[in-house]
Coordinates of C-alpha atoms and ligand atoms in Angstrom, one line a residue:
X228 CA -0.7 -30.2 44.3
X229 CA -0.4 -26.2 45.1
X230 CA -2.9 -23.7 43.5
X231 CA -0.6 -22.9 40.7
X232 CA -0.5 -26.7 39.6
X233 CA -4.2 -27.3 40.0
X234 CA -4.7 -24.8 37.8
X235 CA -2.5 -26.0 34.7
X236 CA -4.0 -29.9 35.4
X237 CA -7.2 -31.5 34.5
X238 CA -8.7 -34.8 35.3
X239 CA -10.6 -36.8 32.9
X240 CA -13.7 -38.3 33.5
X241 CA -14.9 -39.6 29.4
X242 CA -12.3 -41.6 27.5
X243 CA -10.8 -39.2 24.9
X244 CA -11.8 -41.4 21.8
X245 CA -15.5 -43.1 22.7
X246 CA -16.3 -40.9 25.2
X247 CA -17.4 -43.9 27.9
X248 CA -17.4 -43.0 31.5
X249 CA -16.4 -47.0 32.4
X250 CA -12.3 -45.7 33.3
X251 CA -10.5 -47.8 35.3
X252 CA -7.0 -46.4 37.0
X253 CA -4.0 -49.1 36.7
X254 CA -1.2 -47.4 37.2
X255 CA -0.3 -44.3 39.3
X256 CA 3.4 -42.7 39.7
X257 CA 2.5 -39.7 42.3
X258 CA 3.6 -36.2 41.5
X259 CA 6.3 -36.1 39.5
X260 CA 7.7 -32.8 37.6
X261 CA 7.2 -32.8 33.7
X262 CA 9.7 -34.5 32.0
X263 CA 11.3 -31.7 29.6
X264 CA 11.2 -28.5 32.0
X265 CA 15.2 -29.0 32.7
X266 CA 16.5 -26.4 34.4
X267 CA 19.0 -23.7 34.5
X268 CA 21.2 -22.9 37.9
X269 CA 18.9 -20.2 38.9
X270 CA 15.7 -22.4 38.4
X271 CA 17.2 -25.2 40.7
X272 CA 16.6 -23.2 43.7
X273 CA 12.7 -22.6 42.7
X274 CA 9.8 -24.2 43.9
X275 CA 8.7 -27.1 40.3
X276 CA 5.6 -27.8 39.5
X277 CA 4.8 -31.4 39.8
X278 CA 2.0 -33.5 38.1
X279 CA 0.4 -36.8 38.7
X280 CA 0.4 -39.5 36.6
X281 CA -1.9 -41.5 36.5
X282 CA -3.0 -44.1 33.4
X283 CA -6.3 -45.6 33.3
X284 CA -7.8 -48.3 31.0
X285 CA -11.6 -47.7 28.6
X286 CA -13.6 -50.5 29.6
X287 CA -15.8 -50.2 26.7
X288 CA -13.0 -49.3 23.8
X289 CA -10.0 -50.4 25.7
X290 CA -8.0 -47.5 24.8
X291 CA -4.9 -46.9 27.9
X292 CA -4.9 -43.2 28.1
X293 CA -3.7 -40.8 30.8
X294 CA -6.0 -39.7 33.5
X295 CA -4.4 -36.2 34.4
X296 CA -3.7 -33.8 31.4
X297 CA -1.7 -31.1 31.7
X298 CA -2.4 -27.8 30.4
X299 CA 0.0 -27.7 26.4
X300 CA 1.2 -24.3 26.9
X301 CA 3.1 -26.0 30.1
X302 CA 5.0 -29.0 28.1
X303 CA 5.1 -27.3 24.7
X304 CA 5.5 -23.8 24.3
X305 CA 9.6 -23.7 24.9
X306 CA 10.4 -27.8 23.6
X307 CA 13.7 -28.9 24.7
X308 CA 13.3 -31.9 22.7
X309 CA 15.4 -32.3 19.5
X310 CA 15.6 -35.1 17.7
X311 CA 18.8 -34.8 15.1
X312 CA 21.0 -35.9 18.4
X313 CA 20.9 -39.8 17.2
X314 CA 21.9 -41.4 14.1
X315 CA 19.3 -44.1 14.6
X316 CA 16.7 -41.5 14.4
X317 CA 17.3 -39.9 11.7
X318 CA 17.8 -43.2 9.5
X319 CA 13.9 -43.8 10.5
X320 CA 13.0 -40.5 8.9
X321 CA 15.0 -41.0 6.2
X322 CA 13.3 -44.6 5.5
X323 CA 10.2 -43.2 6.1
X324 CA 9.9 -40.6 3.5
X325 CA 12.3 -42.4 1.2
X326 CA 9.5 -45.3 1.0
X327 CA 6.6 -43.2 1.2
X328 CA 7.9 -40.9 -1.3
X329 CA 8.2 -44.2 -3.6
X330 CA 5.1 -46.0 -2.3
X331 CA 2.8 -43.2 -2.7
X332 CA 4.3 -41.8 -6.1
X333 CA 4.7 -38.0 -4.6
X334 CA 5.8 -35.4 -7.4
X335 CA 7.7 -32.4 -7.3
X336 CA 4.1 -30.2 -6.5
X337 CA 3.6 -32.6 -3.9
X338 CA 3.0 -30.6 -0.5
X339 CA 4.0 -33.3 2.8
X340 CA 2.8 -31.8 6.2
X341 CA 4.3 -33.2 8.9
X342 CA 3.1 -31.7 12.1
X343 CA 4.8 -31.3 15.4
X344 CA 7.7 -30.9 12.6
X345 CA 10.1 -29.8 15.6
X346 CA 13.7 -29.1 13.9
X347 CA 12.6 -29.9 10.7
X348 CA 14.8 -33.1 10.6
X349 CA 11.6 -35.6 8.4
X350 CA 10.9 -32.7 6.4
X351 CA 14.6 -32.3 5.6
X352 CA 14.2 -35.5 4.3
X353 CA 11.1 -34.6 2.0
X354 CA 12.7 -32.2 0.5
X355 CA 16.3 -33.8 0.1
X356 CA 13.7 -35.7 -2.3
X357 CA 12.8 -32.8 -4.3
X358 CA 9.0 -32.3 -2.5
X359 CA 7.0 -29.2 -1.4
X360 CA 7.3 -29.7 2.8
X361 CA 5.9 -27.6 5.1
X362 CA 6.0 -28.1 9.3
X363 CA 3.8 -26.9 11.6
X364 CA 4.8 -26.8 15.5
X365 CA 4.1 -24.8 18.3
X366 CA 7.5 -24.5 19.9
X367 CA 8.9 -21.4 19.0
X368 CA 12.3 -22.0 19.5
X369 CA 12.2 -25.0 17.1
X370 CA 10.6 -22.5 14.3
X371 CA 14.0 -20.7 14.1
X372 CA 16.4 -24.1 14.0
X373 CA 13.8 -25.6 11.6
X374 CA 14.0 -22.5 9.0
X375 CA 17.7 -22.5 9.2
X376 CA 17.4 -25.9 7.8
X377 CA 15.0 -24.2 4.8
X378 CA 11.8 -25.6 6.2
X379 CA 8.8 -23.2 6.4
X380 CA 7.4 -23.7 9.4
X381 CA 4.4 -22.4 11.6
X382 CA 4.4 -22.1 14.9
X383 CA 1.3 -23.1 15.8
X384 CA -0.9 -25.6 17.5
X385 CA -2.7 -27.9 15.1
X386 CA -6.4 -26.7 14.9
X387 CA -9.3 -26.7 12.8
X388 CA -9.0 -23.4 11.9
X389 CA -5.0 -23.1 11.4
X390 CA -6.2 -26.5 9.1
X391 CA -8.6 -23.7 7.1
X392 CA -6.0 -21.2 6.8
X393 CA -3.4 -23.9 5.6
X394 CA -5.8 -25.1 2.8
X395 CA -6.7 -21.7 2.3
X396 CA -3.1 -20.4 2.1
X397 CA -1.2 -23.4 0.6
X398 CA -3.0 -26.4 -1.0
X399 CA -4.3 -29.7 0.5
X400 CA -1.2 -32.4 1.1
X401 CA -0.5 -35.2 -0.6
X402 CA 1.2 -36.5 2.4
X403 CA 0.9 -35.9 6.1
X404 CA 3.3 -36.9 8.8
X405 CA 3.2 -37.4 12.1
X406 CA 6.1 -39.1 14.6
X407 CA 6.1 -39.2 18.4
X408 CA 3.1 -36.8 18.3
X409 CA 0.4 -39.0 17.9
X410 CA 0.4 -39.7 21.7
X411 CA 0.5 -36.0 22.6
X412 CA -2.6 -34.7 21.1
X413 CA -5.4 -34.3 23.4
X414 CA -8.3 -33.7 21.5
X415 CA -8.2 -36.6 19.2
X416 CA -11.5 -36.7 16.7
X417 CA -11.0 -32.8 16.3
X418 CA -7.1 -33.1 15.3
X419 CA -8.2 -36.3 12.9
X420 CA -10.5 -34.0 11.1
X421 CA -8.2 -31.2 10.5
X422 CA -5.7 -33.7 9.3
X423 CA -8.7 -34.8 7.2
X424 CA -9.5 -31.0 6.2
X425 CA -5.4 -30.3 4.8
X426 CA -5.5 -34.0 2.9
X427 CA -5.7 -34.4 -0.8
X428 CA -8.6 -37.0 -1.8
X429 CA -6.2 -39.6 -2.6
X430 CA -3.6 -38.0 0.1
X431 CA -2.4 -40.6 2.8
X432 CA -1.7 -39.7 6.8
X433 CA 0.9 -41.8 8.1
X434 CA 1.7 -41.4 11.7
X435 CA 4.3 -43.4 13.9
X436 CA 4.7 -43.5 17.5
X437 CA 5.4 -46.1 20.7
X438 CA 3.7 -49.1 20.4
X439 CA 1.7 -50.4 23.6
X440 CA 2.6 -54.2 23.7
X441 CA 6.1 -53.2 23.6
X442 CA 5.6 -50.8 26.7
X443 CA 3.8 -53.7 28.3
X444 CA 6.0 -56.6 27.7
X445 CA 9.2 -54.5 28.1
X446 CA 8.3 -52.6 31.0
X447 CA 8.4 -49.7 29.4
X448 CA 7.2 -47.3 32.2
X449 CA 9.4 -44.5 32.0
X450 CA 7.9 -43.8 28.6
X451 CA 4.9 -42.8 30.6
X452 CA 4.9 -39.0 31.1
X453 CA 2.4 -36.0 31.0
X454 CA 3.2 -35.6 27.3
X455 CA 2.1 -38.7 26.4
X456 CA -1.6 -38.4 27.0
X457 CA -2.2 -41.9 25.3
X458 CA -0.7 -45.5 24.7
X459 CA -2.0 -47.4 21.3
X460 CA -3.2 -50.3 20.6
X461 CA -5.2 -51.3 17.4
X462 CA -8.8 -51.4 18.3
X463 CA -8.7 -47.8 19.6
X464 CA -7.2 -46.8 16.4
X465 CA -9.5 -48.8 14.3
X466 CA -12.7 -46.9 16.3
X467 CA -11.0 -43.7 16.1
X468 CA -10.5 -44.2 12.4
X469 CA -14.5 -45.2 11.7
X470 CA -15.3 -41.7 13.8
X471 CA -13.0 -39.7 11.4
X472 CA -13.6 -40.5 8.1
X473 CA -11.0 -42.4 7.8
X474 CA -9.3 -46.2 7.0
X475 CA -6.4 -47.7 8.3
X476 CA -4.7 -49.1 5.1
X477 CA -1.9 -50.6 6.5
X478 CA 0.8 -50.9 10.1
X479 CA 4.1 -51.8 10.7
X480 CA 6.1 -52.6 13.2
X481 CA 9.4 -50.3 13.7
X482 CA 12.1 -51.3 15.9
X483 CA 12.2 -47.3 17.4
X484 CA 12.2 -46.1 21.2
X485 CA 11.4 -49.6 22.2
X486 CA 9.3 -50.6 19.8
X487 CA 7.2 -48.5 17.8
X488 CA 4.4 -49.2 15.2
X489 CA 3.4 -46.3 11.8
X490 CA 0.1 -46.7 10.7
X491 CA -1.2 -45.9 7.3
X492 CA -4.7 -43.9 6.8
X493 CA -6.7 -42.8 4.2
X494 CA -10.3 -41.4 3.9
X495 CA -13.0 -43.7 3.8
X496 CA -14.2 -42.9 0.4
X497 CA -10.5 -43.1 -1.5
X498 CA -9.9 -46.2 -3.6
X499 CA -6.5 -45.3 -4.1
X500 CA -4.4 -47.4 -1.7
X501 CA -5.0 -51.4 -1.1
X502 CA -5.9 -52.3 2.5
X503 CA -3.8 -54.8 3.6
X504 CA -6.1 -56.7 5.5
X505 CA -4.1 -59.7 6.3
X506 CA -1.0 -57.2 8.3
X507 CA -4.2 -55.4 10.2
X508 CA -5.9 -58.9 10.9
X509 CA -2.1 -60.2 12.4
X510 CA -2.1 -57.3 14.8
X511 CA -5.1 -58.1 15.7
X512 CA -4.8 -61.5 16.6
X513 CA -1.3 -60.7 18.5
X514 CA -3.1 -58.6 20.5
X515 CA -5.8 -60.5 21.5
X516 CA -3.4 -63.4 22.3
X517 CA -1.3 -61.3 24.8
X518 CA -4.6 -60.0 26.7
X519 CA -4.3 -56.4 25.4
X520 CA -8.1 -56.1 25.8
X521 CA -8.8 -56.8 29.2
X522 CA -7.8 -54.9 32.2
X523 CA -6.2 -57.9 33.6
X524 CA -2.8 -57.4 31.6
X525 CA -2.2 -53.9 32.9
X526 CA -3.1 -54.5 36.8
X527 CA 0.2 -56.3 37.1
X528 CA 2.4 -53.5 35.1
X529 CA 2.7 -51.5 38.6
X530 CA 4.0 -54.4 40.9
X531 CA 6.6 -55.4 37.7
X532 CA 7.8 -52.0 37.5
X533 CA 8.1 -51.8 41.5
X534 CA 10.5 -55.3 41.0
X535 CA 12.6 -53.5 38.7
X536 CA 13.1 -50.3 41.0
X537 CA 14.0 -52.3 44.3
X538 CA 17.0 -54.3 41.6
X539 CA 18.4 -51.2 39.8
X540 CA 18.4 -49.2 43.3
X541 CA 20.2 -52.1 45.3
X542 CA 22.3 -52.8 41.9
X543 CA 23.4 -48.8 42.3
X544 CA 23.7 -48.8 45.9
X545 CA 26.3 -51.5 45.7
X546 CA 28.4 -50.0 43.4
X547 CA 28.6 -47.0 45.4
X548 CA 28.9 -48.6 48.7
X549 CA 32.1 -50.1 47.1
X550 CA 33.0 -46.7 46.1
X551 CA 32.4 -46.5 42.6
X552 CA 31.7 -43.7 40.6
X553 CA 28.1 -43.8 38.4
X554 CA 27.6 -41.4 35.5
X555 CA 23.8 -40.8 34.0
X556 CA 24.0 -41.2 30.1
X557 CA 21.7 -39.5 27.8
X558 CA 19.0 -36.8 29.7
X559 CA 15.9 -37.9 27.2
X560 CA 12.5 -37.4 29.0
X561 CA 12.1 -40.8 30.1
X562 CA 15.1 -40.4 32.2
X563 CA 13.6 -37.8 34.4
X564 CA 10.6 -40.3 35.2
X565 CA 13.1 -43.5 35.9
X566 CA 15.4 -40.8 37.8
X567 CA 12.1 -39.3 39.6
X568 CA 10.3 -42.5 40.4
X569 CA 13.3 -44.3 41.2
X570 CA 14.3 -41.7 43.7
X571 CA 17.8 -42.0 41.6
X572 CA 19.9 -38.5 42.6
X573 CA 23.0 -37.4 43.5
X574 CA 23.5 -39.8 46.3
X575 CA 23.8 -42.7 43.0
X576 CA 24.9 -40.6 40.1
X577 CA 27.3 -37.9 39.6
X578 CA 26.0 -36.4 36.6
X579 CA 24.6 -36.9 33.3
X580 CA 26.0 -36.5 29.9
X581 CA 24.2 -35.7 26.8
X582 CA 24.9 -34.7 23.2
X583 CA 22.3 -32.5 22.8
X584 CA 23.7 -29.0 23.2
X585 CA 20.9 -27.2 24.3
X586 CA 20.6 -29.3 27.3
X587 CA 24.5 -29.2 28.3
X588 CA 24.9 -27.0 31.1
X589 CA 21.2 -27.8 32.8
X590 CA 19.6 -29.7 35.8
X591 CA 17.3 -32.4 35.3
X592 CA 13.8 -31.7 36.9
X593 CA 13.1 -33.0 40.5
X594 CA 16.3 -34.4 40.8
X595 CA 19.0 -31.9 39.8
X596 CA 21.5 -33.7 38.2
X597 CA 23.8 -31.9 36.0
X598 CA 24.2 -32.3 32.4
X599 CA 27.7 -32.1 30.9
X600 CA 29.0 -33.0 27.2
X601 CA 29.8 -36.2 26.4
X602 CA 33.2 -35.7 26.7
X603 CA 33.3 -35.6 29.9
X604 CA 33.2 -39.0 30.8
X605 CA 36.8 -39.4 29.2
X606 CA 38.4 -37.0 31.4
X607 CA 36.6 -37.9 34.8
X608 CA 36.1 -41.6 34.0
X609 CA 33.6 -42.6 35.9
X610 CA 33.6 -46.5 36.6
X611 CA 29.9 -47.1 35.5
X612 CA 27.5 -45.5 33.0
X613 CA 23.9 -46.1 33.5
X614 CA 22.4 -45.6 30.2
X615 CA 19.2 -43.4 30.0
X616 CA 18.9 -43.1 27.2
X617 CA 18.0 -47.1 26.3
X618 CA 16.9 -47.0 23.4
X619 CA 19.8 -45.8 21.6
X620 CA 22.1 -48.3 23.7
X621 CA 23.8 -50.0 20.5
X622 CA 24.3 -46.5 19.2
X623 CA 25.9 -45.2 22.2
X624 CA 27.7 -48.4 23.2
X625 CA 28.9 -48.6 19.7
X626 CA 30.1 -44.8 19.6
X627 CA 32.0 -45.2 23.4
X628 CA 34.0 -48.6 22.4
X629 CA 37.2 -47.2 24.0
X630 CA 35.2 -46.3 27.4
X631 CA 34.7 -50.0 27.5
X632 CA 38.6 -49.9 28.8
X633 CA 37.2 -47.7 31.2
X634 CA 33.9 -49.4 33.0
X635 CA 31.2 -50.5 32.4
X636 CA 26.9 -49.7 30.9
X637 CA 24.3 -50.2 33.1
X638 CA 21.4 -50.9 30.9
X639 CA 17.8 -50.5 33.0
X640 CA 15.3 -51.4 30.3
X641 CA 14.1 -53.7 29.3
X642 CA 15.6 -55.7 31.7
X643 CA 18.4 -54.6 34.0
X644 CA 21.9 -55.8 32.2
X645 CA 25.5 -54.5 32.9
X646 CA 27.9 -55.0 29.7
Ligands
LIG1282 P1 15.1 -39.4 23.0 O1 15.0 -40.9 23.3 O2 14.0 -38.7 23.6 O3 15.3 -39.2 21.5 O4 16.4 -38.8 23.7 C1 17.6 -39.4 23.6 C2 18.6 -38.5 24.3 O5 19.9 -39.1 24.3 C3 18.8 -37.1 23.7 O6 18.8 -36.1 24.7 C4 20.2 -37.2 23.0 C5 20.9 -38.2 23.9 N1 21.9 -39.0 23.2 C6 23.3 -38.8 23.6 O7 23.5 -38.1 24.5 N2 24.2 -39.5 22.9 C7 23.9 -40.3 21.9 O8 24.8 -40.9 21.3 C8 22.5 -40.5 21.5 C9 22.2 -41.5 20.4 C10 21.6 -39.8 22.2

């Protein structure tokens, strides 16, 4: 790393929810640049700042959390990340507040909070219901798409004391929200207590996010990146629940960005909601029976992931060898670690393609593949699509039906597939 990166990194040495020193490193990718910092034109021919990443394992609370953290202001501060871009997405938020609106009976002066709002796309949904929402994120160029939408939104980082000032200013929520946050929050017992501080007596917290066992047993590595500083299983949770004040009520599995779980909490001393011991118990025992617990499971995770890389790169090195053309589909954040750590660039793919306005028109970090429109791939048509984005495969494959007279998807997770 050069001076300017050492500076914006830090290396753990206590485990981020029981504080043991017992950390054991399983998995390490090298330096790679941070997963959202596309570029413009001008930026391609700058020095990037590269990371590492590295994932270690608790010994004493088993909790799989990153070694390196990068510095917030880095990743967060100008977000490319917007989540409207797929259908599948925003059918998840709307089933999520659409049950929890019924569930957890809110009212019209209901206030939901759902932090790291981003564009305002759950909230949207909140209020669609006819609920008090407010967001809270620190990306400032979400703030302006999300109050477009009509959703009041700070541009913050979640503290204790922006938690004060919300309870001071507004009221305490009957509801907060978090989704694909849960894994970026560094400072986890202080976050849980200022979700604590903004939450009604009988308010509920329900958060959602990538589910470990489905990383593992997929081979989901490429959803390992600087932002996501940790990787959940139950007992972690559980434990960081008991430090908190609070108690996990209920989970559920979500079939979301590979598999996904949301998690219900309340505070310890609410009555309110029935625990539904039986679910938590199930996860429980799943877990123990695929080894989550022991460090044994994740020592093999590297050499899998190696397997995969040597097949997709020979699989794409054929096609070109026989002169076929190989477009990138979808620039999530995930693709700039396969992409990265794959060594994929424009000596396999073309270009990528993406719906996401914002990104059209930039390069993706490390590599420097453009990103064009969709589009695109109708008037070039490119023999083969790799898709990127995986987890919306159906959605995309479903969408392109007439490319399929055109070539072919590459799928790379979770296993490699051409259709
Ligand atoms: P995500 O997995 O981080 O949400 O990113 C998905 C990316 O894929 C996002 O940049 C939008 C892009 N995408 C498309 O380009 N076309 C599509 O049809 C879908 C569903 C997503």
């Amino acid at each position: 790393m050069t001076q300017s990166e050492v500076k914006h990194v830090k290396k753990i040495d206590r485990c981020r929810i029981c504080g043991s020193s017992r950390l054991e490193d399983f998995f390490d990718m090298g330096n790679l640049p941070l997963p959202n910092a596309f570029l413009t034109k001008e930026d391609v021919q700058k020095p990037e700042k590269r990371f590492p990443l590295v994932v270690c394992f608790c010994h004493d609370c088993t909790f799989v959390q990153l070694r390196y953290i990068v510095e917030p202001d880095q990743m967060f501060k100008h977000y490319l990340y917007i989540p409207s871009g797929s259908q599948i997405r925003i059918q998840n938020f709307n089933e999520i507040a659409f049950t929890a609106h019924r569930r957890f009976h809110l009212q019209s002066d209901s206030l939901v909070i759902d932090i790291g709002s981003n564009d305002g796309s759950l909230l949207s949904c909140f209020q669609t219901l006819g609920v008090q929402v407010l967001g809270v994120d620190p990306a400032e160029n979400l703030k302006v798409a999300a109050e477009l939408k009509g959703i009041p939104t700070l541009s913050e980082y979640f503290t204790q004391e922006l938690a004060q000032d919300i309870v001071n200013t507004y009221k305490k929520a009957a509801l907060v929200t978090t989704t694909n946050v849960f894994a970026h929050i560094e400072h986890l017992l202080d976050s849980m207590r200022a979700i604590y501080a903004i939450l009604d007596e009988d308010g509920v917290f329900i958060s959602q996010f990538p589910y470990l066992l489905d990383l593992l047993r997929d081979q989901l590595f490429d959803t390992i990146y600087h932002e996501h500083m940790s990787y959940y299983s139950l007992n972690p949770l559980l434990l960081l629940a008991e430090r908190t004040g609070f108690k996990i009520f209920d989970i559920q599995h979500v079939p979301l960005d590979g598999g996904s779980i949301r998690v219900f909490w309340k505070k310890k001393e609410s009555h309110k909601w029935k625990i539904e011991q039986e679910t938590i118990d199930q996860f429980r025992a799943i877990e123990e029976r695929e080894k989550l617990y022991t460090i044994d499971t994740y020592k093999d995770f590297g050499a899998r992931v190696q397997r995969t890389k040597e097949e997709l790169l020979q699989l794409l090195g054929e096609l070109k060898q026989d002169g076929k053309r190989i477009v990138g589909y979808g620039a999530p954040a995930k693709g700039t670690i396969l992409l990265n750590y794959f060594h994929i660039d424009k000596r396999l793919l073309d270009y990528v393609v993406d719906s996401t306005v914002y990104k059209q028109g930039l390069y993706f970090p490390g590599v420097h593949l453009e990103i064009f429109p969709e589009s695109k791939i109708y008037e070039d048509r490119p023999e083969y699509l790799l898709i990127l984005a995986w987890n919306f495969a159906t959605e995309i494959i479903e969408k392109n039906k007439r490319y399929q007279a055109i070539g072919k998807f590459i799928l790379p997770s979770p296993e490699i597939a051409t259709v």
